[in-house]
Amino acid sequence: MDDLRTRYIALIAAAQDEAALEALRVQAVGKKGEVSLQMRQLGKMTPEERQVAGPALNALKDEINAALAARKSALSDAALAERLRSEWLDVTLPGRSLRTPGTLHPISQVREEVTAIFAEMGFAVAEGPRIDTDWYNFDALNIPAHHPARAEMDTFYMARAAGDNRPPNVLRTHTSPVQIRSMETMGAPMRIICPGGVYRADYDQTHTPMFHQVEGLAIDRDISMANLKWCLEEFVKAFFEVDDVELRFRASHFPFTEPSAEVDIRCSWQDGTLKVGEGDDWLEILGSGMVHPKVLAAGGIDPEQWQGFAFGMGIDRIAMLKYGIPDLRAFFDSDLRWLRHYGFAALDQPTLHGGLSR
Ligand code: DAH
């Protein structure tokens, strides 16, 4: 027994990997291992001999198992230490030289430009969730159930758990629900814009299932369409970097405004390039109007005391126009060559005094 102990303890201590340890385990304490064979001899012994040999063999078996476990954990500790030694990384090293730095996506650039222009006019930036309730996206905006405007929106509906009978949440189809949320949190008077992603089930050269809008909302005691027109003219001149521009207000209909107008800008196309401000063509850029009294009331604002204007504009669309990008879908393709061609230097923040785009 002493011989077995000395031999196996030495072999285990010398084992270099888990496979060698496993082979030793089978050889010593496996079913047909040497210790197990000794245990089978117990039956042939006298009771007195057995009383001594039985516990001794059990102790030997425990001792060998303990040595196996200890060696196994020593080997894995050593393996880990070796990995830590060979795989280290100096996170304090300087970065690689930026020969091909990342760029700002044109949509991010245009969002910054729009924000800078309206900030100058005293508009704060507001935000809302992209998954919104049926109430914020539709009802509060005077679009009740079964209103045709709901069908026109190609809405993506979220699933509800079985048995939950509330109307499903939606991926917001426009940024207009942020009007209501801002009225609730800020009250009147207020001036906000809300740039953000919106969703509609549509896909072709000028439609993608996710796109971007910027909502505008100004509420005060005596705000009129004249204020709306001035703000939009200032915006268009600053954004397209032209000294003068003519806007055309076309009577239209939106459930959330009364009266409603779609706004076109005067422009011309020369060899496929857009020129804003002069020419014989008109280009539609946004929807707008005076906020409907029901919408003010839904946002908790007294329509007897306050009134306001609102507008909604496609960010992707004005980005395509300003930077001559022909296909909307390219915005979302993540094609590196496209991104390098149309992208903007990351640290070049657009400002009014910098001329926005540089
Ligand atoms: N929410 C409208 C849309 O997505 C755009 C819009 C039109 C927003 C008129 C407005 C507005 O705030 O007054 O088609």
XYZ file of C-alpha atoms and ligand atoms in Angstrom:
372
model
C 0.000 0.000 0.000
C 2.833 2.349 0.838
C 4.412 1.450 -2.462
C 1.173 2.350 -4.341
C 0.921 5.631 -2.479
C 4.510 6.717 -3.155
C 4.312 5.756 -6.810
C 1.003 7.465 -7.646
C 1.667 10.631 -5.664
C 4.934 11.033 -7.606
C 3.281 10.275 -10.989
C 0.451 12.741 -10.320
C 2.872 15.491 -9.306
C 4.754 14.956 -12.572
C 1.683 14.903 -14.876
C 1.850 17.704 -17.446
C -1.758 17.932 -18.633
C -5.341 16.870 -17.985
C -5.159 13.835 -20.280
C -2.184 12.436 -18.347
C -4.067 13.008 -15.081
C -7.123 11.183 -16.402
C -5.003 8.208 -17.473
C -3.494 8.035 -13.985
C -6.942 8.248 -12.392
C -8.154 5.242 -14.418
C -4.971 3.331 -13.690
C -5.157 3.925 -9.922
C -8.749 4.346 -8.795
C -10.781 3.488 -11.930
C -13.021 0.394 -11.855
C -10.137 -1.905 -12.744
C -7.431 0.306 -11.239
C -4.770 -0.959 -8.894
C -6.432 0.386 -5.736
C -9.786 -1.042 -6.788
C -8.204 -4.461 -7.412
C -6.736 -4.344 -3.898
C -10.189 -3.581 -2.545
C -11.540 -6.716 -4.190
C -9.083 -8.723 -2.135
C -10.866 -7.592 1.043
C -13.363 -10.426 0.674
C -10.666 -13.060 1.009
C -9.287 -11.608 4.246
C -10.110 -12.532 7.792
C -12.407 -10.086 9.564
C -9.481 -8.799 11.627
C -7.321 -8.166 8.558
C -10.272 -6.537 6.803
C -10.825 -4.145 9.702
C -7.350 -2.749 9.199
C -7.033 -2.970 5.380
C -10.510 -1.626 4.490
C -10.186 1.846 6.023
C -6.542 2.082 4.897
C -7.504 1.398 1.270
C -10.345 3.908 1.438
C -7.952 6.498 2.845
C -5.470 5.737 0.039
C -8.222 6.157 -2.557
C -9.251 9.525 -1.040
C -5.630 10.624 -0.920
C -5.084 9.821 -4.596
C -8.325 11.591 -5.620
C -7.295 14.665 -3.627
C -3.868 14.688 -5.273
C -5.513 14.428 -8.720
C -7.810 17.398 -7.977
C -4.986 19.506 -6.589
C -2.780 18.832 -9.595
C -5.662 19.583 -11.958
C -6.272 23.003 -10.453
C -2.536 23.752 -10.376
C -2.346 22.928 -14.099
C -5.295 25.197 -14.973
C -3.881 28.021 -12.844
C -0.622 27.677 -14.731
C -2.457 27.684 -18.074
C -4.302 30.882 -17.112
C -1.096 32.534 -15.915
C 0.530 31.619 -19.235
C -2.391 33.146 -21.196
C -2.261 36.311 -19.137
C 1.463 36.517 -19.768
C 1.258 35.979 -23.525
C -2.006 37.818 -24.370
C -1.526 41.127 -22.625
C -2.376 44.386 -24.292
C -1.036 47.843 -23.555
C -4.161 50.006 -23.570
C -2.047 53.111 -22.994
C -0.392 52.887 -26.428
C -1.229 55.819 -28.733
C -3.884 55.168 -31.451
C -3.012 54.273 -35.023
C -2.629 57.235 -37.328
C -6.034 58.127 -38.794
C -5.373 57.754 -42.488
C -9.049 56.877 -43.120
C -10.954 58.470 -40.247
C -14.683 57.907 -39.778
C -17.087 60.542 -41.065
C -20.357 62.079 -39.935
C -23.296 60.606 -41.834
C -25.063 63.254 -43.975
C -28.243 62.729 -41.937
C -26.373 63.501 -38.704
C -24.807 66.524 -40.384
C -28.171 67.838 -41.591
C -29.772 67.202 -38.197
C -27.001 69.309 -36.653
C -27.495 72.032 -39.238
C -31.257 72.165 -38.698
C -30.772 72.240 -34.924
C -28.224 75.060 -35.146
C -30.539 77.181 -37.303
C -33.614 76.761 -35.106
C -31.586 77.118 -31.898
C -30.620 80.572 -33.129
C -34.359 81.362 -33.317
C -34.911 80.210 -29.736
C -36.177 76.665 -30.342
C -35.159 73.967 -27.836
C -34.621 70.351 -28.896
C -37.239 67.880 -27.616
C -37.282 64.100 -27.878
C -39.811 61.278 -27.619
C -39.809 57.471 -27.842
C -39.728 55.707 -31.204
C -42.167 53.104 -29.921
C -45.205 55.117 -28.898
C -48.801 54.534 -27.935
C -51.672 54.662 -30.352
C -52.923 57.668 -28.342
C -49.824 59.854 -28.795
C -49.251 58.856 -32.415
C -52.889 59.229 -33.513
C -55.761 60.113 -31.151
C -54.099 63.057 -29.411
C -53.300 64.456 -32.855
C -56.968 64.408 -33.787
C -56.653 61.197 -35.814
C -59.337 58.978 -34.236
C -59.715 55.243 -34.961
C -60.946 54.571 -38.530
C -59.705 57.986 -39.712
C -58.364 57.575 -43.289
C -55.050 59.212 -42.241
C -54.286 56.068 -40.227
C -54.555 53.846 -43.294
C -52.340 56.217 -45.314
C -49.512 55.966 -42.798
C -48.571 52.288 -43.438
C -48.091 51.858 -39.712
C -45.950 49.165 -38.087
C -47.879 47.795 -35.091
C -46.216 46.135 -32.105
C -47.530 42.807 -30.802
C -49.557 42.643 -27.579
C -49.672 39.664 -25.222
C -52.672 37.374 -25.818
C -55.661 38.676 -23.853
C -54.305 42.230 -23.641
C -57.037 44.204 -25.358
C -55.443 47.639 -25.332
C -54.694 49.059 -28.793
C -51.233 47.950 -29.934
C -48.274 50.328 -29.589
C -46.823 51.582 -32.854
C -43.449 52.490 -34.277
C -44.137 56.219 -34.517
C -45.107 57.152 -38.063
C -44.074 60.810 -37.604
C -42.431 63.085 -35.043
C -45.768 64.835 -34.335
C -46.465 62.805 -31.130
C -43.562 64.725 -29.568
C -45.766 67.849 -29.870
C -48.156 66.357 -27.311
C -45.393 65.085 -25.017
C -43.701 68.497 -25.052
C -46.968 70.315 -24.311
C -47.465 68.005 -21.322
C -44.007 68.543 -19.873
C -43.328 72.168 -20.832
C -46.723 73.859 -21.063
C -47.177 77.217 -22.824
C -45.480 79.322 -24.076
C -42.884 77.130 -25.764
C -40.787 76.651 -28.858
C -39.346 73.247 -29.727
C -38.043 71.228 -32.609
C -37.817 67.469 -32.515
C -35.514 65.686 -34.956
C -35.752 61.903 -34.968
C -36.373 58.572 -36.665
C -39.838 57.532 -37.834
C -41.202 54.355 -39.453
C -43.563 53.397 -42.262
C -43.942 50.154 -44.203
C -42.749 51.470 -47.557
C -39.682 50.841 -49.735
C -38.569 52.334 -53.055
C -36.141 54.959 -54.404
C -37.681 57.714 -52.268
C -39.073 55.675 -49.341
C -37.366 53.577 -46.675
C -39.111 51.824 -43.748
C -37.147 54.028 -41.343
C -36.476 57.667 -42.127
C -36.076 60.979 -40.298
C -38.251 63.992 -39.682
C -37.937 67.202 -37.772
C -41.031 68.513 -36.061
C -41.406 72.162 -35.129
C -43.855 73.640 -32.635
C -44.239 77.202 -31.328
C -46.992 78.130 -28.884
C -47.733 81.577 -27.543
C -50.665 83.952 -27.055
C -50.608 85.618 -30.464
C -48.696 83.413 -32.874
C -49.915 83.422 -36.478
C -49.213 81.978 -39.917
C -47.057 85.086 -40.541
C -44.639 83.947 -37.814
C -44.584 80.476 -39.341
C -43.774 81.898 -42.766
C -40.946 84.083 -41.439
C -39.380 81.205 -39.474
C -39.493 78.884 -42.479
C -38.022 81.523 -44.793
C -35.170 82.148 -42.366
C -34.634 78.424 -42.117
C -34.583 77.763 -45.870
C -32.180 80.673 -46.537
C -29.773 79.525 -43.823
C -30.019 75.843 -44.675
C -29.590 76.121 -48.447
C -27.138 79.011 -47.981
C -28.949 81.428 -50.304
C -29.667 85.135 -49.771
C -33.246 85.068 -50.884
C -35.861 82.443 -51.452
C -39.542 82.448 -52.284
C -41.887 80.149 -50.392
C -45.294 79.073 -51.640
C -47.988 78.050 -49.164
C -50.444 75.594 -50.718
C -53.720 74.933 -48.871
C -53.696 71.350 -47.658
C -55.194 69.172 -44.964
C -53.717 67.590 -41.844
C -55.958 66.460 -38.980
C -53.711 68.176 -36.421
C -53.638 71.651 -37.972
C -56.317 74.139 -39.032
C -55.679 75.791 -41.413
C -53.027 73.532 -42.967
C -50.497 74.301 -45.657
C -47.855 72.466 -47.614
C -44.803 74.572 -48.312
C -42.877 74.655 -51.591
C -39.653 76.501 -52.349
C -38.802 78.129 -55.658
C -36.038 76.283 -57.477
C -34.618 75.156 -60.785
C -32.865 72.064 -62.057
C -29.765 72.541 -64.185
C -28.242 69.334 -65.586
C -29.825 67.418 -62.752
C -28.453 69.787 -60.113
C -30.871 71.636 -57.886
C -30.648 75.376 -57.507
C -32.713 76.746 -54.645
C -34.155 80.295 -54.654
C -34.637 80.976 -58.343
C -36.166 79.347 -61.395
C -39.551 78.140 -62.583
C -39.956 74.990 -60.524
C -41.408 74.404 -57.065
C -40.223 71.813 -54.621
C -42.358 70.596 -51.731
C -40.384 70.492 -48.496
C -42.808 70.275 -45.590
C -46.296 70.217 -44.088
C -47.435 72.840 -41.606
C -50.295 74.808 -40.126
C -51.876 76.335 -37.023
C -52.171 73.746 -34.255
C -55.743 72.421 -34.044
C -57.536 73.446 -30.803
C -58.257 69.766 -30.062
C -54.524 69.022 -30.235
C -53.701 71.836 -27.800
C -56.394 70.511 -25.459
C -55.031 66.947 -25.748
C -51.655 68.320 -24.646
C -53.263 70.036 -21.644
C -53.044 73.571 -23.073
C -56.098 75.861 -23.058
C -56.948 76.685 -26.709
C -58.876 79.777 -25.527
C -55.646 81.244 -24.172
C -52.960 79.928 -26.508
C -52.341 79.192 -30.148
C -49.381 78.028 -32.160
C -47.925 76.811 -35.405
C -46.389 73.460 -36.231
C -44.509 71.929 -39.108
C -43.026 68.587 -40.095
C -40.157 68.184 -42.548
C -38.261 65.178 -43.949
C -34.606 65.360 -42.884
C -33.475 62.731 -45.385
C -35.278 64.593 -48.150
C -33.667 67.981 -47.471
C -30.301 66.219 -47.081
C -30.719 64.641 -50.533
C -31.610 68.038 -51.990
C -28.786 69.983 -50.364
C -26.036 67.464 -50.996
C -27.230 66.069 -54.337
C -27.840 62.503 -53.179
C -30.076 60.756 -55.727
C -31.224 57.565 -53.941
C -32.619 57.594 -50.412
C -31.809 53.922 -49.855
C -28.059 54.624 -50.035
C -28.372 56.423 -46.672
C -28.928 53.083 -44.980
C -26.681 50.743 -47.005
C -23.548 51.288 -44.863
C -21.402 51.273 -48.006
C -17.997 52.577 -46.885
C -17.172 54.160 -50.243
C -20.492 56.050 -50.170
C -19.970 57.104 -46.547
C -16.469 58.433 -47.317
C -17.767 60.310 -50.351
C -20.805 61.937 -48.679
C -19.627 61.957 -45.053
C -18.490 65.014 -43.122
C -15.396 65.519 -40.959
C -16.406 64.365 -37.510
C -15.199 67.384 -35.553
C -16.567 70.008 -37.933
C -19.647 71.137 -36.030
C -22.062 73.083 -38.246
C -22.635 76.655 -37.042
C -24.394 79.618 -38.568
C -21.275 81.797 -38.567
C -19.278 78.961 -40.153
C -21.746 78.848 -43.037
C -23.068 75.469 -41.783
C -21.479 73.235 -44.396
C -17.788 73.592 -45.024
N -46.826 64.652 -39.401
C -46.941 64.972 -40.816
C -46.448 63.790 -41.646
O -45.692 63.018 -41.185
C -46.140 66.175 -41.169
C -46.685 67.419 -40.559
C -47.623 68.173 -41.259
C -46.325 67.817 -39.291
C -48.169 69.304 -40.722
C -46.842 68.982 -38.731
C -47.789 69.712 -39.459
O -46.504 69.418 -37.517
O -48.297 70.847 -38.907
O -46.850 63.658 -42.767
